[in-house]
XYZ file of C-alpha atoms in Angstrom:
458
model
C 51.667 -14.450 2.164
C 50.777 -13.216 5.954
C 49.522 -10.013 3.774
C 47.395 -12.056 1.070
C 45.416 -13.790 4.150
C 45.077 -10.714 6.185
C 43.090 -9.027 2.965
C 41.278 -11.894 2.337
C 38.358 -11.268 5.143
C 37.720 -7.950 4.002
C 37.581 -8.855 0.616
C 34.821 -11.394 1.799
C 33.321 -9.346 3.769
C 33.115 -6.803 0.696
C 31.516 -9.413 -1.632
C 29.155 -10.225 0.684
C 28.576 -6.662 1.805
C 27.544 -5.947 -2.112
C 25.489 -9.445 -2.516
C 23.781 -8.349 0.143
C 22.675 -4.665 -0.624
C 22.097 -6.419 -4.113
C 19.716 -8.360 -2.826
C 17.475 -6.139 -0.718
C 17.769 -3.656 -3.526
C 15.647 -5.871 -6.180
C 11.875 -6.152 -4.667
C 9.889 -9.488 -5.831
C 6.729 -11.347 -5.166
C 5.308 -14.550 -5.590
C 3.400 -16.017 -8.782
C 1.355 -18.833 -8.510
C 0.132 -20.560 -12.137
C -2.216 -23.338 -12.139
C -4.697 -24.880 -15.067
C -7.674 -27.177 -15.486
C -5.871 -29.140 -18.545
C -2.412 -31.152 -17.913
C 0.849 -30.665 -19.055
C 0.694 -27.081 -19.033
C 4.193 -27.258 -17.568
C 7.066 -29.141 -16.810
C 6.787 -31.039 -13.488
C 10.537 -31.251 -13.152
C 10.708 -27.471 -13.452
C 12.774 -26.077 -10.790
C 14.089 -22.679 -9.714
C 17.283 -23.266 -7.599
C 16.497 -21.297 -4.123
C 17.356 -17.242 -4.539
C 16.598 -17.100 -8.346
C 14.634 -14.074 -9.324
C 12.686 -14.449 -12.314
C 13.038 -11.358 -14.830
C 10.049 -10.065 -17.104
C 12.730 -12.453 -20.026
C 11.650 -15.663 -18.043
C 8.354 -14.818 -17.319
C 7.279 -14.637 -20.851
C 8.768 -18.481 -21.352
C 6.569 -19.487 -18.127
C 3.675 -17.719 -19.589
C 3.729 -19.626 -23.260
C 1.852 -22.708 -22.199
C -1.052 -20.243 -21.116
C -1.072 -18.883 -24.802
C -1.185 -22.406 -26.522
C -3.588 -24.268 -24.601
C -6.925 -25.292 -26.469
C -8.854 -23.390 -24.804
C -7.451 -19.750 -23.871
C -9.472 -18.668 -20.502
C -7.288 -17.084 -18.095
C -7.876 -15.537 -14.662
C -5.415 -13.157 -13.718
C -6.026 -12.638 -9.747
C -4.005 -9.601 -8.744
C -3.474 -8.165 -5.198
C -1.892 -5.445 -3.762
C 0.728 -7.021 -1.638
C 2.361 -10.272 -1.279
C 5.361 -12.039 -0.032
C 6.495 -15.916 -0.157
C 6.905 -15.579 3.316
C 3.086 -14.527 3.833
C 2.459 -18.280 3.394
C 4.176 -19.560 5.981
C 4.115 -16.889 8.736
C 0.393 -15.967 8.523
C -0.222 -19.559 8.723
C 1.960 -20.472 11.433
C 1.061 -18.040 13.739
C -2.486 -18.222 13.908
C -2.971 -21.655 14.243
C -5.471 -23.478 12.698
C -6.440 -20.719 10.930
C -5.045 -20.755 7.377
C -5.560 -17.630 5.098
C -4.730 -19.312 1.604
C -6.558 -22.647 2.445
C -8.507 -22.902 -0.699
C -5.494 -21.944 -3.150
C -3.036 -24.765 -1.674
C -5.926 -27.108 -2.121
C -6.270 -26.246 -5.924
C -3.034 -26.309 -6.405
C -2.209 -29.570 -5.105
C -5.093 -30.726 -7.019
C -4.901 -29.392 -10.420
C -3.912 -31.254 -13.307
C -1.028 -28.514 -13.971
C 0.583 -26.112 -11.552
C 3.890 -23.614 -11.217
C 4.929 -21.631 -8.219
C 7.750 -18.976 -8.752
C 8.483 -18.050 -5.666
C 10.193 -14.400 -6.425
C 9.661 -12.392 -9.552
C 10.659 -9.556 -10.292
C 7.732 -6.601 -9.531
C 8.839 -4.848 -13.311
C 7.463 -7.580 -14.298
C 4.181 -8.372 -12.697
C 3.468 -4.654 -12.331
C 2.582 -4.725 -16.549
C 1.414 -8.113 -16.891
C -1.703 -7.401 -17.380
C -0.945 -4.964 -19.916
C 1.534 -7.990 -21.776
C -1.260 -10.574 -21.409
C -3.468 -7.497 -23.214
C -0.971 -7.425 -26.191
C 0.225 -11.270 -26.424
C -3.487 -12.004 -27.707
C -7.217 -11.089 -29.305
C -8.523 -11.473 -25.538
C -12.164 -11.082 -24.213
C -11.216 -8.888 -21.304
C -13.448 -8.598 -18.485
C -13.255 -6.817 -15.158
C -14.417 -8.352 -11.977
C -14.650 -6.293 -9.246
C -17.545 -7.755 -7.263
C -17.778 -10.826 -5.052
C -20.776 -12.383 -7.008
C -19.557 -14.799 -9.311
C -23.423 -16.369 -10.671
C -23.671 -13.757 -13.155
C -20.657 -14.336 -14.730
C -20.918 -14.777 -17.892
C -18.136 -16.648 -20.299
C -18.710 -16.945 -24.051
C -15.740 -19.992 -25.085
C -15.841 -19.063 -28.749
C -13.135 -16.545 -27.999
C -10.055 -16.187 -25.884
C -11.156 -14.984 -22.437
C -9.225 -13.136 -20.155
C -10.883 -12.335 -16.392
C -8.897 -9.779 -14.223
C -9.786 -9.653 -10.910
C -8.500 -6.807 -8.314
C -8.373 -8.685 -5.511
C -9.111 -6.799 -1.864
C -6.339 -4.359 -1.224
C -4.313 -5.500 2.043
C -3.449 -2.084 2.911
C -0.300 -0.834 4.009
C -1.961 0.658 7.549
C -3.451 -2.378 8.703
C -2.660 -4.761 11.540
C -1.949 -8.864 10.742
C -5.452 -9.761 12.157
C -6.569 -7.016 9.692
C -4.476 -8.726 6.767
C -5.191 -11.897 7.813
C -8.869 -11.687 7.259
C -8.592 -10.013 4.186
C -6.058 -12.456 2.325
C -8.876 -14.996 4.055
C -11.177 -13.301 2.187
C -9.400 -13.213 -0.707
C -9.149 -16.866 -0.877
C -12.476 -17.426 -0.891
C -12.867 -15.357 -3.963
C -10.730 -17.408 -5.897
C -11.912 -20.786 -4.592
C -15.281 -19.681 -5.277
C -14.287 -18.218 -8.593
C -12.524 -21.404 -10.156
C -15.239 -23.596 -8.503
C -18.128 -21.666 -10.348
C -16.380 -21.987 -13.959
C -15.219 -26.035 -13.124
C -19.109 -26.825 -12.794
C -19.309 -25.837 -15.839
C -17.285 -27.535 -17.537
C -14.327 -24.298 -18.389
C -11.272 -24.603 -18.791
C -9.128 -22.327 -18.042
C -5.643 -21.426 -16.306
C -4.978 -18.808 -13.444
C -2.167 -16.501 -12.732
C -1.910 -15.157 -9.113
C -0.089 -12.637 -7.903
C 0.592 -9.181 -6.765
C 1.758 -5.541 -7.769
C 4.526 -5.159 -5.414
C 6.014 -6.931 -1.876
C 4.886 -6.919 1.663
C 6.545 -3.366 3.042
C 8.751 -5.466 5.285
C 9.184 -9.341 5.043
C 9.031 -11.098 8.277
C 12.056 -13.003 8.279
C 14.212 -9.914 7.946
C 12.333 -7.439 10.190
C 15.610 -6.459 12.026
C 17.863 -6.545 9.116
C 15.970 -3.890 7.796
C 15.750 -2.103 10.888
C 19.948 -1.876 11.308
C 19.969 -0.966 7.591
C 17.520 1.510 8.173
C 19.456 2.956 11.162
C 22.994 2.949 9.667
C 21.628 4.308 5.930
C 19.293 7.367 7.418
C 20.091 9.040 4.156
C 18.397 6.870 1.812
C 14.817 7.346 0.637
C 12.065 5.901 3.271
C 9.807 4.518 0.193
C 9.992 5.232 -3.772
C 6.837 5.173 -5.955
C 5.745 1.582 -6.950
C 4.314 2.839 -10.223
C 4.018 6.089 -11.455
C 1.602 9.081 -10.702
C -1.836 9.855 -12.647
C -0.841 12.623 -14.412
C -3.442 15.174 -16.046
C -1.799 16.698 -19.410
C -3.866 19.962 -21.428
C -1.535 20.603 -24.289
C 1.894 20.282 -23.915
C 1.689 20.965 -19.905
C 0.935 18.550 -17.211
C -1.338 20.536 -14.928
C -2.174 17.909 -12.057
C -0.182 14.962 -10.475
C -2.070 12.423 -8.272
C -0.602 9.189 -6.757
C -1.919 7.222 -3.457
C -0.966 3.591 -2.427
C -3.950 2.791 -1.982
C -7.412 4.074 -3.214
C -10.745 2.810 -1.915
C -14.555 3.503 -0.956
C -17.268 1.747 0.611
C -20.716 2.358 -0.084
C -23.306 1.898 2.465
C -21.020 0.362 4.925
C -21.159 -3.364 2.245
C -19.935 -2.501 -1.537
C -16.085 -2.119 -1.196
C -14.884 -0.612 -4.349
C -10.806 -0.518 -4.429
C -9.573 1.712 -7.270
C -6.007 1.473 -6.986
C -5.336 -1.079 -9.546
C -7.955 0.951 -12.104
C -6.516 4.340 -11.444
C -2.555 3.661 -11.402
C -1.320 0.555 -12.974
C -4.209 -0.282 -15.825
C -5.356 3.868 -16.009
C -8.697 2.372 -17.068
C -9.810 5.725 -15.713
C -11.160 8.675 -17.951
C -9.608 12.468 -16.543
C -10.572 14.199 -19.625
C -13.586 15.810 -17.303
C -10.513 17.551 -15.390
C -9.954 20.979 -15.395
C -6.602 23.073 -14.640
C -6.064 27.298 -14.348
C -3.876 29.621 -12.223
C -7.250 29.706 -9.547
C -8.667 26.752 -9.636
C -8.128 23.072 -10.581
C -10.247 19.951 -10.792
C -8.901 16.619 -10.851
C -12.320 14.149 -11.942
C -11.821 10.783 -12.185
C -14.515 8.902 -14.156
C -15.043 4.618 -13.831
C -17.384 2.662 -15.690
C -19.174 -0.120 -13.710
C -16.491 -0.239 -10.993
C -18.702 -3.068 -9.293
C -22.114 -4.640 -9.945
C -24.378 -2.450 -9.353
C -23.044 0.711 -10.118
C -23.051 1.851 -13.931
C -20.734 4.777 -13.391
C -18.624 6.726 -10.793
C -16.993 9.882 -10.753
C -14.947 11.235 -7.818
C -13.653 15.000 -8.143
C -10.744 16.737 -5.883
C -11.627 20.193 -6.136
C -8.668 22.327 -5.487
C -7.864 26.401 -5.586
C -5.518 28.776 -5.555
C -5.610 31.887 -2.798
C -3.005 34.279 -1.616
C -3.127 34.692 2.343
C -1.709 38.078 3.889
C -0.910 36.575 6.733
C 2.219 34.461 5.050
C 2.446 37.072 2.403
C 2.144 33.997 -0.039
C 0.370 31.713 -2.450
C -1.512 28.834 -0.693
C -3.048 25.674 -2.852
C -6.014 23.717 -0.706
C -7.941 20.872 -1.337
C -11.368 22.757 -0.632
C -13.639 19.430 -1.243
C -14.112 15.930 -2.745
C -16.986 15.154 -4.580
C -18.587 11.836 -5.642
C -20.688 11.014 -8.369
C -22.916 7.757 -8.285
C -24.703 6.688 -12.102
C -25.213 10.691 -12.590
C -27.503 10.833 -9.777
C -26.706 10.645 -6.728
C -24.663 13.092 -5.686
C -21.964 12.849 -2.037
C -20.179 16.196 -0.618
C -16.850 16.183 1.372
C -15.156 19.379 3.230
C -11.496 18.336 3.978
C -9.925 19.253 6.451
C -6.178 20.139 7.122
C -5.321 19.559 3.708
C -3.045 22.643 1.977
C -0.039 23.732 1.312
C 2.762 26.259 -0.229
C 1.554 26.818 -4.006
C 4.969 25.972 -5.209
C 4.641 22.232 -3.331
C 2.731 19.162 -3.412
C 0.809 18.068 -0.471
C 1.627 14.554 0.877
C -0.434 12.965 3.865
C -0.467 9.299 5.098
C -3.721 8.658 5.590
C -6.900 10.362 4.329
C -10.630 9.615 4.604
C -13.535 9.792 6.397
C -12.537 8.245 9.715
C -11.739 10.619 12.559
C -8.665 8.835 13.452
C -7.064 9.824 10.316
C -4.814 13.037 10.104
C -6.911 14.507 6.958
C -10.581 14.080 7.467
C -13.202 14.002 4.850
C -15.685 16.029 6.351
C -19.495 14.868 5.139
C -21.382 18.007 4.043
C -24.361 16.217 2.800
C -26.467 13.011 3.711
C -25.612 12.008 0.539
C -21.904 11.708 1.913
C -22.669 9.824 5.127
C -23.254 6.513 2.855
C -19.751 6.778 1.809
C -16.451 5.604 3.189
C -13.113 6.657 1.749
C -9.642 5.355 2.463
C -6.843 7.067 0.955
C -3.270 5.643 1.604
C -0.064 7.705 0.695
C -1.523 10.360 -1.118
C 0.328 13.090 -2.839
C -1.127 15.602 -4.801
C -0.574 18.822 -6.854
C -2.673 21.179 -9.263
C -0.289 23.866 -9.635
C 2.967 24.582 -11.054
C 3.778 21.604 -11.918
C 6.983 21.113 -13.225
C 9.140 17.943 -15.677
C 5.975 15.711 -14.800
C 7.638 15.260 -11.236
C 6.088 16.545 -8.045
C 7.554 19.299 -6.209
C 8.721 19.200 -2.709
C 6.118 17.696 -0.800
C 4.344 19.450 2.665
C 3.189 16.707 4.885
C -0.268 17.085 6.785
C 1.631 15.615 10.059
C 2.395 18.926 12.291
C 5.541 19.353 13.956
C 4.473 18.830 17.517
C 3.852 15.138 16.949
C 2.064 13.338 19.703
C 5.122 11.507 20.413
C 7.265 14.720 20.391
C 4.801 15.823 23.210
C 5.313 13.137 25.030
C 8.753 13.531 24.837
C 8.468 16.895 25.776
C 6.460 16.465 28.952
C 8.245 13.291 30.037
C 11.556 15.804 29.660
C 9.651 18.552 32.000
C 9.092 15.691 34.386
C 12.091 14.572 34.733
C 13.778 17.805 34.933
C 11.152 18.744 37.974
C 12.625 15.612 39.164
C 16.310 16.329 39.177
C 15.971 20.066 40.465
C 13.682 18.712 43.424
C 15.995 16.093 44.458
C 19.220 18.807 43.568
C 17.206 21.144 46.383
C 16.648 18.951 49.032
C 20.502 17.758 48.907
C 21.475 21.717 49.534
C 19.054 21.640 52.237
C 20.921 18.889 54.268
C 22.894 20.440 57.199
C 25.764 18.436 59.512
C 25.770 18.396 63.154
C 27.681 21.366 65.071
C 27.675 19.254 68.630
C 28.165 16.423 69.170
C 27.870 13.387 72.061
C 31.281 13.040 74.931
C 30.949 9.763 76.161
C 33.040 10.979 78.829
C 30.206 13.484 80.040
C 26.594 14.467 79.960
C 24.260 13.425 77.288
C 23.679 15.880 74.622
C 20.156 17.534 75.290
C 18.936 19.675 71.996
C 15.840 21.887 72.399
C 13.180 21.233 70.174
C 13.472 24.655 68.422
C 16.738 24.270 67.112
């Protein structure tokens, strides 16, 4: 009996060791479904707290969107999101609350769902299930002008909209006003099409999680610390690969992909390049020299009929390594055919056999790859290049190769660990001298006789 009880807190410490590894193992994000008409679902519907909703159950949530008389649906789709950004943003900013309009039409609207965690397999390809569930109207909304929108209600509509990308880099007053921003898009969106008189139904939510949730920022840091071992980060969705033939030449993936032109059109092409591939690469080119990755949109924002963006990469062998170097030489950019943008990059190559990986890239000089503007063409541009890995040579089992990073060894905090060391060390052997320098007295005072007199030269 004595042994039964003795086992029985490691066997609940166990289970809970496994729950809990379960359950920071399965990433999830909110969804948030609302509609103009009533009864579009269940009031009494209720997720108990904890319950992850699988791509099964999202497909039963989704059938009122499907039979509804009239089929418009907005699909609003971000980068990142959390349940918890709706609370802590809110909370610790004050008065200031980023999703302001959104709780306002949802507490409003005639019909209204919130699932607070599915699963990101599942919202990752929605927009490629809503694509095949039904003879939809699709149109892509990139822009922030909503006037022009035009909505024929004969057919099925469906609107996607890539919401601003939060960014993995930026600080919470950064993400703050952009989810801000973000709101107003949709509250000015579903305002425009309810004076109107459309109906419609809207689906928000996001390609993968917040990188760290709030609530268990030093959970993850302990688990971080006592499983060193495990992968930092894996892909959220796959690369852009470039296949000639059989072969799969070039291999591009970033976490997030975006330009600004003329410092006011912000043109995020993450969404478009990775998850819906609305992007056309058959422009690329691949050989043992030289390889071109070009990446062609159509009317990525108002204004813009076309956009092409071309890494141009090569090949050399350098005597000094006695070995095969790829570089990313430039980075061109393509506006309507025209108008025509120049980059030289800057610390960006690496062994032929490897990919090249770098954590930030673009035209700011803070970043660790630059984008160098050759042209004047080029100084109307602003890229921003999160995460990106690239290779254009020997590619091998449509994986990348083992990646060289554009971060140098000699860090800026290894060289501050290195001087603080030297500092210290000048420290210790000063303070180790002056304690051999410290002599005792050889004479010393007899009460009994004369006071000791010692000459000033000794």
């Amino acid at each position: 009996m004595s042994q039964s009880c003795s086992a029985l807190p490691t066997l609940l410490l166990g289970t809970l060791a496994v729950l809990f590894k379960m359950s920071l193992s399965v990433e999830h994000v909110p969804m948030l479904l609302w509609s103009t008409q009533r009864s579009q679902w269940d009031p009494d519907t209720a997720l108990h707290e904890g319950h992850l909703v699988s791509a099964q159950e999202l497909t039963v949530f989704l059938q009122p969107v499907f039979t509804q008389n009239s089929r418009n649906l907005i699909l609003f789709l971000q980068d990142t999101l959390s349940i918890d950004d709706f609370t802590y943003l809110s909370e610790s900013y004050g008065n200031k609350n980023p999703f302001q309009n959104v709780q306002e039409i949802i507490q409003n609207s005639p019909s209204s769902l919130v699932l607070p965690a599915v699963d990101c397999e599942a919202t990752r390809y929605i927009l490629s299930f809503l694509q095949e569930s039904g003879d939809w109207n699709l149109t892509n909304i990139t822009n922030l002008s909503v006037s022009q929108l035009e909505v024929n209600t004969s057919k099925p509509n469906l609107l996607v909209v890539q919401l601003q990308p939060l960014g993995s880099g930026l600080n919470e007053i950064s993400t703050l006003e952009a989810i801000a921003e973000n709101d107003k898009i949709i509250g000015r969106l579903t305002m425009d099409l309810q004076e109107r008189g459309i109906h419609f139904s809207v689906i928000y939510t996001a390609v993968r999680p917040s990188r760290i949730s709030r609530k268990t920022e030093v959970v993850w840091g302990l688990r971080r610390q006592l499983m060193a071992t495990e992968e930092e980060d894996s892909l959220s969705y796959p690369p852009l690969n470039v296949t000639i033939g059989n072969d799969t030449c070039i291999l591009f993936y970033a976490r997030n992909f975006s330009l600004k032109a003329n410092n006011s059109v912000f043109i995020d092409l993450t969404n478009t390049t990775f998850i819906t591939q609305n992007v056309d690469i058959y422009s690329s080119e691949c050989s043992d020299i030289n390889t071109t990755l070009s990446l062609k949109y159509t009317k990525p924002v108002n204004g813009i009929s076309s956009l092409e963006i071309r890494f141009l990469m090569t090949n050399k062998f350098y005597g000094g390594s006695a070995r095969n170097w790829s570089t990313l030489d430039s980075v061109e950019i393509v506006q309507d055919g025209e108008k025509f943008a120049k980059f030289n990059v800057s610390v960006m190559s690496a062994p032929v056999e490897y990919s090249f990986h770098c954590q930030l890239v673009g035209t700011s000089n803070l970043y660790p790859a630059r984008l160098i503007p050759s042209n004047n063409e080029a100084k109307n541009w602003d890229v921003f290049i999160s995460r990106l890995q690239i290779q254009g040579f020997n590619v091998e089992n449509n994986r990348f190769s083992y990646a060289s990073d554009c971060t140098g060894f000699f860090t800026p905090g290894i060289w501050m660990g290195l001087v603080i060391s030297v500092v210290l060390l000048w420290i210790l052997a000063y303070g180790i001298h002056m304690i051999t320098q410290l002599t005792t007295n050889s004479r010393f005072d007899d009460p009994k006789g004369p006071a000791l007199s010692v000459p000033q030269t000794e």
